[in-house]
Coordinates of N, CA and C in Angstrom, one line a residue:
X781 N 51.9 -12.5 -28.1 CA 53.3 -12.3 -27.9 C 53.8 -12.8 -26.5
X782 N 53.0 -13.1 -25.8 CA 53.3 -13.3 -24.5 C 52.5 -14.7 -23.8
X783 N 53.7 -15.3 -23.3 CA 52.9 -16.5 -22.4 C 52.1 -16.3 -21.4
X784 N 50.7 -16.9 -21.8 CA 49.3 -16.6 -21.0 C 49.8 -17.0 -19.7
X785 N 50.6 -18.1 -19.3 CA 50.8 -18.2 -18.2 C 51.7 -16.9 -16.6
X786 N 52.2 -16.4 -17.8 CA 53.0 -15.2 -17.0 C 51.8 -14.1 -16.5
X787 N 51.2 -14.3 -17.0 CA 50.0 -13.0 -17.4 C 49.0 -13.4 -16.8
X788 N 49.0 -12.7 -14.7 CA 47.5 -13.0 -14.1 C 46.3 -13.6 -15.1
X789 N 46.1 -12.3 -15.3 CA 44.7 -12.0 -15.7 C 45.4 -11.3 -17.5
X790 N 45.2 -12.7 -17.8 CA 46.5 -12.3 -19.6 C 44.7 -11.9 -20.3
X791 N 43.3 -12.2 -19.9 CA 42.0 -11.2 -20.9 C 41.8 -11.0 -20.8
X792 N 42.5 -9.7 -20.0 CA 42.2 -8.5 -19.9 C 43.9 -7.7 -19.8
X793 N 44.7 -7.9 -20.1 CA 45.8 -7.7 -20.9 C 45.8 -6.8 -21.9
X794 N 46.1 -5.3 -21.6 CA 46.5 -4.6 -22.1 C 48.1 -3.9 -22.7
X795 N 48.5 -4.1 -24.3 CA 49.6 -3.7 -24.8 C 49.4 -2.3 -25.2
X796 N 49.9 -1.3 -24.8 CA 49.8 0.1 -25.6 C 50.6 0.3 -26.6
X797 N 51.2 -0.3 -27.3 CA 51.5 -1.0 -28.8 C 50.5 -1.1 -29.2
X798 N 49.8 -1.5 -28.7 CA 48.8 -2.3 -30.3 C 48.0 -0.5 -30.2
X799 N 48.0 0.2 -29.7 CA 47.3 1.8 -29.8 C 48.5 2.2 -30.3
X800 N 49.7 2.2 -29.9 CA 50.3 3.2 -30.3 C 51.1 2.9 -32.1
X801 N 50.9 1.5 -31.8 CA 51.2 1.3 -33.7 C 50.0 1.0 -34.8
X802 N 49.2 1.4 -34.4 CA 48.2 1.3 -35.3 C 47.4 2.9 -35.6
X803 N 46.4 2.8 -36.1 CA 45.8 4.0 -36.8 C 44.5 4.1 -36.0
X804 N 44.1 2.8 -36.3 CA 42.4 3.2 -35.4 C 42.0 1.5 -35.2
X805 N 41.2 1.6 -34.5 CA 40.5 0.3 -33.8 C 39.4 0.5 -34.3
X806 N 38.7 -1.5 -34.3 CA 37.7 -1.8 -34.7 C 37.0 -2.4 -33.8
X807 N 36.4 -2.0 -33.3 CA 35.9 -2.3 -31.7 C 34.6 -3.3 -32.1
X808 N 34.5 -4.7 -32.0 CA 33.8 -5.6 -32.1 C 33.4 -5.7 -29.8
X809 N 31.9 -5.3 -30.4 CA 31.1 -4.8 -29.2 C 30.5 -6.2 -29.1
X810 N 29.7 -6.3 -27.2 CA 29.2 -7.7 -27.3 C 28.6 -7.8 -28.3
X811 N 27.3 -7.1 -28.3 CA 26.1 -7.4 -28.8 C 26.1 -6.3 -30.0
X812 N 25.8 -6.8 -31.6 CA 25.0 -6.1 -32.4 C 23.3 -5.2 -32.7
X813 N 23.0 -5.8 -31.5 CA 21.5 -4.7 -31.6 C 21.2 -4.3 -30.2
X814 N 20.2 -3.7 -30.1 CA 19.9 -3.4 -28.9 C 20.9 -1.5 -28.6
X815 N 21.0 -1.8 -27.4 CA 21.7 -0.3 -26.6 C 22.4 -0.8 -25.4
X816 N 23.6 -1.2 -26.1 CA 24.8 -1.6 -25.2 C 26.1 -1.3 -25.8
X817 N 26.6 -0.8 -24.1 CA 28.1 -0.6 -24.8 C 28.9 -0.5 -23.6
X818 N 29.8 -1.2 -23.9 CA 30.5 -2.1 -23.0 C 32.5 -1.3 -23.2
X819 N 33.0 -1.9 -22.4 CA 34.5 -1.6 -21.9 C 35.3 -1.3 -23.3
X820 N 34.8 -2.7 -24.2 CA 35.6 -2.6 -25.4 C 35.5 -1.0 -26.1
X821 N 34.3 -0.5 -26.1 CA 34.0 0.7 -27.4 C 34.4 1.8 -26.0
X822 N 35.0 2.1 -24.7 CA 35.2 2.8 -23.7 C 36.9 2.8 -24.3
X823 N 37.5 1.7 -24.3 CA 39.3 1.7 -24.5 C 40.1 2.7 -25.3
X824 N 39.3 2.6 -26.6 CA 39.8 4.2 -27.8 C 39.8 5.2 -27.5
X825 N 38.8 5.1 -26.7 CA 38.6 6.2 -25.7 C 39.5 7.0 -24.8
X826 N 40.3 6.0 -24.4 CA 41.0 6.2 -23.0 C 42.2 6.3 -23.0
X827 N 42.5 5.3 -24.6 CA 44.0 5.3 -25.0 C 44.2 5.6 -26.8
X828 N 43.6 7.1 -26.7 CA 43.6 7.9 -27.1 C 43.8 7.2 -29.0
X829 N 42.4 6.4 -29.4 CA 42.1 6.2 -30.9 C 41.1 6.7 -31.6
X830 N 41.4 6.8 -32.7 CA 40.0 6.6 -33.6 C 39.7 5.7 -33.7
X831 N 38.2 5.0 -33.8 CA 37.8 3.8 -33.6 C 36.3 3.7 -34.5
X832 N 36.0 2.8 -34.9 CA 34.8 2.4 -35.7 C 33.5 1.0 -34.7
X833 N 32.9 0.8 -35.2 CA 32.2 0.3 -33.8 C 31.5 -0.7 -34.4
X834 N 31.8 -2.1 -34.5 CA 31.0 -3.1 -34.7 C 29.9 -3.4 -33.9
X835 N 28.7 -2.9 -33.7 CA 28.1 -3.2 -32.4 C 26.2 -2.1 -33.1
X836 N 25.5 -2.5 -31.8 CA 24.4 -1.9 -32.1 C 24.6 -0.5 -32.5
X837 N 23.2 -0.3 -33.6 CA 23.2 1.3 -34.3 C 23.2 2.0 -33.4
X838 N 23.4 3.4 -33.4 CA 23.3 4.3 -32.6 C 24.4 4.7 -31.4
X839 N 25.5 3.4 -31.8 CA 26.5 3.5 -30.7 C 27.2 4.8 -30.7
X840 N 27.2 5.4 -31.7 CA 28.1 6.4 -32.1 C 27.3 7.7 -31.5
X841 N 26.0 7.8 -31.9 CA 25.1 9.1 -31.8 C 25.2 8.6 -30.2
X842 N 24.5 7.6 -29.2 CA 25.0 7.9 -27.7 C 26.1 8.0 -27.1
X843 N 27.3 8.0 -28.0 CA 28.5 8.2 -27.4 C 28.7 10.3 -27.2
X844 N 28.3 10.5 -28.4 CA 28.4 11.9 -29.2 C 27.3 12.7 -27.7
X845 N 26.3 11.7 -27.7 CA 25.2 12.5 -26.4 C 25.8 12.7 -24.9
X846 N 27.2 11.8 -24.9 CA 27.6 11.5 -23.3 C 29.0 12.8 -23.8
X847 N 28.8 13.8 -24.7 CA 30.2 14.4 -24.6 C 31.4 14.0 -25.5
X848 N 31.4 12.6 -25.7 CA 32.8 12.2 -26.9 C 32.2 12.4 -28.3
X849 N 33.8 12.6 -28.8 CA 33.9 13.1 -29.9 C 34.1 11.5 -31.0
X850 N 33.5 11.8 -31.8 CA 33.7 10.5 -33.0 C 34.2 10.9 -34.0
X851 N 34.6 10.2 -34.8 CA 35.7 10.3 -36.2 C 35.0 10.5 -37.7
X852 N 34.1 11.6 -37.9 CA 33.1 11.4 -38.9 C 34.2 12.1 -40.1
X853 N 35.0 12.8 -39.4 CA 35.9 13.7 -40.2 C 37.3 13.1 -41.1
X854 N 37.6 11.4 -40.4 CA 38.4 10.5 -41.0 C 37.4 8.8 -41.5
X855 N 36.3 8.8 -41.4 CA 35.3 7.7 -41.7 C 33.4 8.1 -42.0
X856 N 33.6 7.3 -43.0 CA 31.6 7.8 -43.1 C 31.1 7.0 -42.0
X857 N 30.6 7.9 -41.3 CA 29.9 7.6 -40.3 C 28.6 7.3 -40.6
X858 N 28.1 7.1 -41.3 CA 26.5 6.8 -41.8 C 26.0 5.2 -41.1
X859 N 26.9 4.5 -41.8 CA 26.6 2.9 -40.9 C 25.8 3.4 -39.7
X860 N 26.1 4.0 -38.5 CA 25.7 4.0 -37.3 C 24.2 4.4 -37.3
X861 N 23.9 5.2 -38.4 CA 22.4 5.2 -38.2 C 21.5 3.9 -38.9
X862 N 22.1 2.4 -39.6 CA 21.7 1.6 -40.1 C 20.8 0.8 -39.1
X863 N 19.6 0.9 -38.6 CA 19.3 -0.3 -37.5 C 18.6 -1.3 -38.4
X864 N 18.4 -1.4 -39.6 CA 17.2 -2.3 -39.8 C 18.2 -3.6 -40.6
X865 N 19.4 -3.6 -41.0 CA 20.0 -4.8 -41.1 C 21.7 -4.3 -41.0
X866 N 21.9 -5.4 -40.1 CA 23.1 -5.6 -39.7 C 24.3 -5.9 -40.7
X867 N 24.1 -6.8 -41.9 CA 24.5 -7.2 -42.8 C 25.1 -5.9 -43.6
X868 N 24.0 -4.8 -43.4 CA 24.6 -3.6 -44.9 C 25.6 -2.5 -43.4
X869 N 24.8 -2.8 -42.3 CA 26.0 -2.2 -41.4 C 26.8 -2.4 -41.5
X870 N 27.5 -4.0 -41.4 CA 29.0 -4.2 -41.4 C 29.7 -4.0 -42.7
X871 N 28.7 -4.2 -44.1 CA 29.4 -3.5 -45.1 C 30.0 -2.4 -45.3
X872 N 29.4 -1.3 -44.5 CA 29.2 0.2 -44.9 C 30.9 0.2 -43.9
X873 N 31.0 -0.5 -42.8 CA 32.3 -0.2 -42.2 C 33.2 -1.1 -43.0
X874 N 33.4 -2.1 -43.4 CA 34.5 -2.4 -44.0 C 34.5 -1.7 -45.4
X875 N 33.7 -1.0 -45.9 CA 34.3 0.1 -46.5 C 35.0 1.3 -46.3
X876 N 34.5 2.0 -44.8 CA 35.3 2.9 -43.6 C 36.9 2.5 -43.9
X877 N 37.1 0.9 -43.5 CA 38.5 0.4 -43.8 C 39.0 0.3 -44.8
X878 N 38.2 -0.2 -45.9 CA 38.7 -0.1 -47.0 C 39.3 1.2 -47.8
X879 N 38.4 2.2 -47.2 CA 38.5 3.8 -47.9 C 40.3 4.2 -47.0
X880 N 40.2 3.8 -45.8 CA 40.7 4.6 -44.9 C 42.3 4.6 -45.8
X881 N 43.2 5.9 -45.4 CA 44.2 6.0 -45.5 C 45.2 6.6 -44.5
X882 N 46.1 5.8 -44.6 CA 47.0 5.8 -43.5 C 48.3 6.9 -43.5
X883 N 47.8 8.3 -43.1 CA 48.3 9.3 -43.0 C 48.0 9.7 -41.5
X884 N 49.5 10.9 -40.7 CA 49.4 11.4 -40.2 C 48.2 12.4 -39.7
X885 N 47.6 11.6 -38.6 CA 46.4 13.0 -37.9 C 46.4 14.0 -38.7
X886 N 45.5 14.5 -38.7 CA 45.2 15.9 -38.9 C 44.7 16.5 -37.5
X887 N 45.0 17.9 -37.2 CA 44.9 18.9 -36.0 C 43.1 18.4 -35.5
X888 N 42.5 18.2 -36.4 CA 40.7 17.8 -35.6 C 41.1 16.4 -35.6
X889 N 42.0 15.6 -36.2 CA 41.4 14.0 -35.4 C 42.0 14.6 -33.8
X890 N 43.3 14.8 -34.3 CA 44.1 15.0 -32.6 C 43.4 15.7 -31.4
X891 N 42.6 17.0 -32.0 CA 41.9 17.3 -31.0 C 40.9 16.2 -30.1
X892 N 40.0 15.9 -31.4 CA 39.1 15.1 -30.6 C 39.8 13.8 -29.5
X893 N 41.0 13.4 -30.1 CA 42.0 12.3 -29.2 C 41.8 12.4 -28.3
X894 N 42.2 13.9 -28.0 CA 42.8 14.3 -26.4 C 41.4 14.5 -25.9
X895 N 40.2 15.1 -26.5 CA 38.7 15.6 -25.8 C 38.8 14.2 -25.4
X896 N 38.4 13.6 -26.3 CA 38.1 12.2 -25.5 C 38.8 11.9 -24.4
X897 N 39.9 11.4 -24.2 CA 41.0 10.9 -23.1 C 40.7 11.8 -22.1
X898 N 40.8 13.1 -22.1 CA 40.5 14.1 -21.1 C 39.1 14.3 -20.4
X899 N 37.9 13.5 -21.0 CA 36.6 13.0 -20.7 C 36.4 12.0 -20.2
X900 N 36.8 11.2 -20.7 CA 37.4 9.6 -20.0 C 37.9 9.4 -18.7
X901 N 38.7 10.5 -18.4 CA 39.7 10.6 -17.3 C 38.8 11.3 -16.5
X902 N 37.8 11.7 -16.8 CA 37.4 12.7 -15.6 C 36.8 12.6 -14.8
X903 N 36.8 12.5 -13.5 CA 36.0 12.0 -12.5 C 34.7 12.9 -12.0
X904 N 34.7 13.7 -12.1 CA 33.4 14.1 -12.1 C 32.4 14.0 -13.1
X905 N 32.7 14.1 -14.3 CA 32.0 13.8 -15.3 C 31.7 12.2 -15.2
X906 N 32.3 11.0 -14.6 CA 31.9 10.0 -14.7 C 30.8 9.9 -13.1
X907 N 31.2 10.5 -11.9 CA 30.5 10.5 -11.1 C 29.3 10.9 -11.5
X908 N 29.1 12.1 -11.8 CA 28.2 12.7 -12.4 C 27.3 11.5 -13.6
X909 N 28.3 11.0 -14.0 CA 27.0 9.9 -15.1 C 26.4 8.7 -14.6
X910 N 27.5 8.1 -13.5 CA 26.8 6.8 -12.8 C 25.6 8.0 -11.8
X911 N 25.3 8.9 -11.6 CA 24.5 9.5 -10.5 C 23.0 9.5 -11.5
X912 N 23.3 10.5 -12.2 CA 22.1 11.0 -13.0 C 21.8 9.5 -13.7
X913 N 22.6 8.5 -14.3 CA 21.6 7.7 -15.4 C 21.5 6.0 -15.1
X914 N 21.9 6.0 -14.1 CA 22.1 4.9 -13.0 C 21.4 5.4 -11.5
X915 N 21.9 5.8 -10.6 CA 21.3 5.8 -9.6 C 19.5 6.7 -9.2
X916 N 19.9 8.1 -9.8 CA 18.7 8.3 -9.8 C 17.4 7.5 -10.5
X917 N 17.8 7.1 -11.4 CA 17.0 6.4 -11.9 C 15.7 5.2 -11.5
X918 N 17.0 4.8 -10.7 CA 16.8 3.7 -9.8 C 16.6 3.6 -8.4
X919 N 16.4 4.8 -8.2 CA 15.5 5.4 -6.9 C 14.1 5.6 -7.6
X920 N 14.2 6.6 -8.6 CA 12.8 6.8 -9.0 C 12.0 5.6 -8.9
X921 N 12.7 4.7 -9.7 CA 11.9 3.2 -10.2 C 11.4 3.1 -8.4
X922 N 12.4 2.5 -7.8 CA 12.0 2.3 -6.2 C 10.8 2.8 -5.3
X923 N 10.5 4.2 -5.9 CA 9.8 4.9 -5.1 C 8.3 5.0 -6.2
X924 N 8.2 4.5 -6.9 CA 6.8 4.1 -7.5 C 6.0 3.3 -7.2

């Protein structure tokens, strides 16, 4: 919608339109395997969606272990435990879309909206995670 030239830094350009007129996001993560998760599958998060996760298995079950809430209650969440082909993963989600119906929240998606955003936002809880799963870490490693 907008000329890239007006726009510093237009890739990394954020519209809260595109959250606020839509239903849920489909978060296409770098990487499909492995244990990464990156800014993209952090944004639903922050600006308050339900979101589905193209990206390595288990994105969902470590998100669920850091505190956030996921959408098992508006999508079958099953995909996320698929690690051994990628192919029936991404099927199982564009069924998620295909099933999905585009109704008004219900009181548990909304709760979990705000748990999330209000997690997201929190600065102790993020200080707290760069300390414990990042730094100590990496002292320990240092001191071996």
């Amino acid at each position: 919608d907008y000329d890239r030239n007006e726009i510093k830094y237009w890739e990394r350009y954020m519209n809260p339109r595109w959250y606020d007129d839509t239903f849920f996001s489909i978060v296409v993560e770098t990487m499909t395997d492995g244990s990464f998760i990156t800014e993209k599958t952090m944004k639903p998060l922050a600006y308050q969606h339900p979101f589905l996760v193209i990206g390595p298995s288990g994105t969902l079950s470590t998100l669920r272990s850091w505190g956030f809430q996921t959408f098992e209650n508006i999508f079958d969440e099953s995909y996320d435990a698929i690690d051994y082909s990628f192919d029936e993963r991404l099927s199982k989600i564009i069924q998620c879309i295909e099933d999905f119906h585009a109704v008004p929240y219900d009181q548990e998606t909304l709760d979990k909206i705000e748990h999330n955003k209000n997690l997201f936002w929190n600065k102790d809880f993020v200080v707290a995670k760069i300390r414990n799963e990042i730094i100590v870490p990496l002292i320990a490693y240092a001191n071996r």
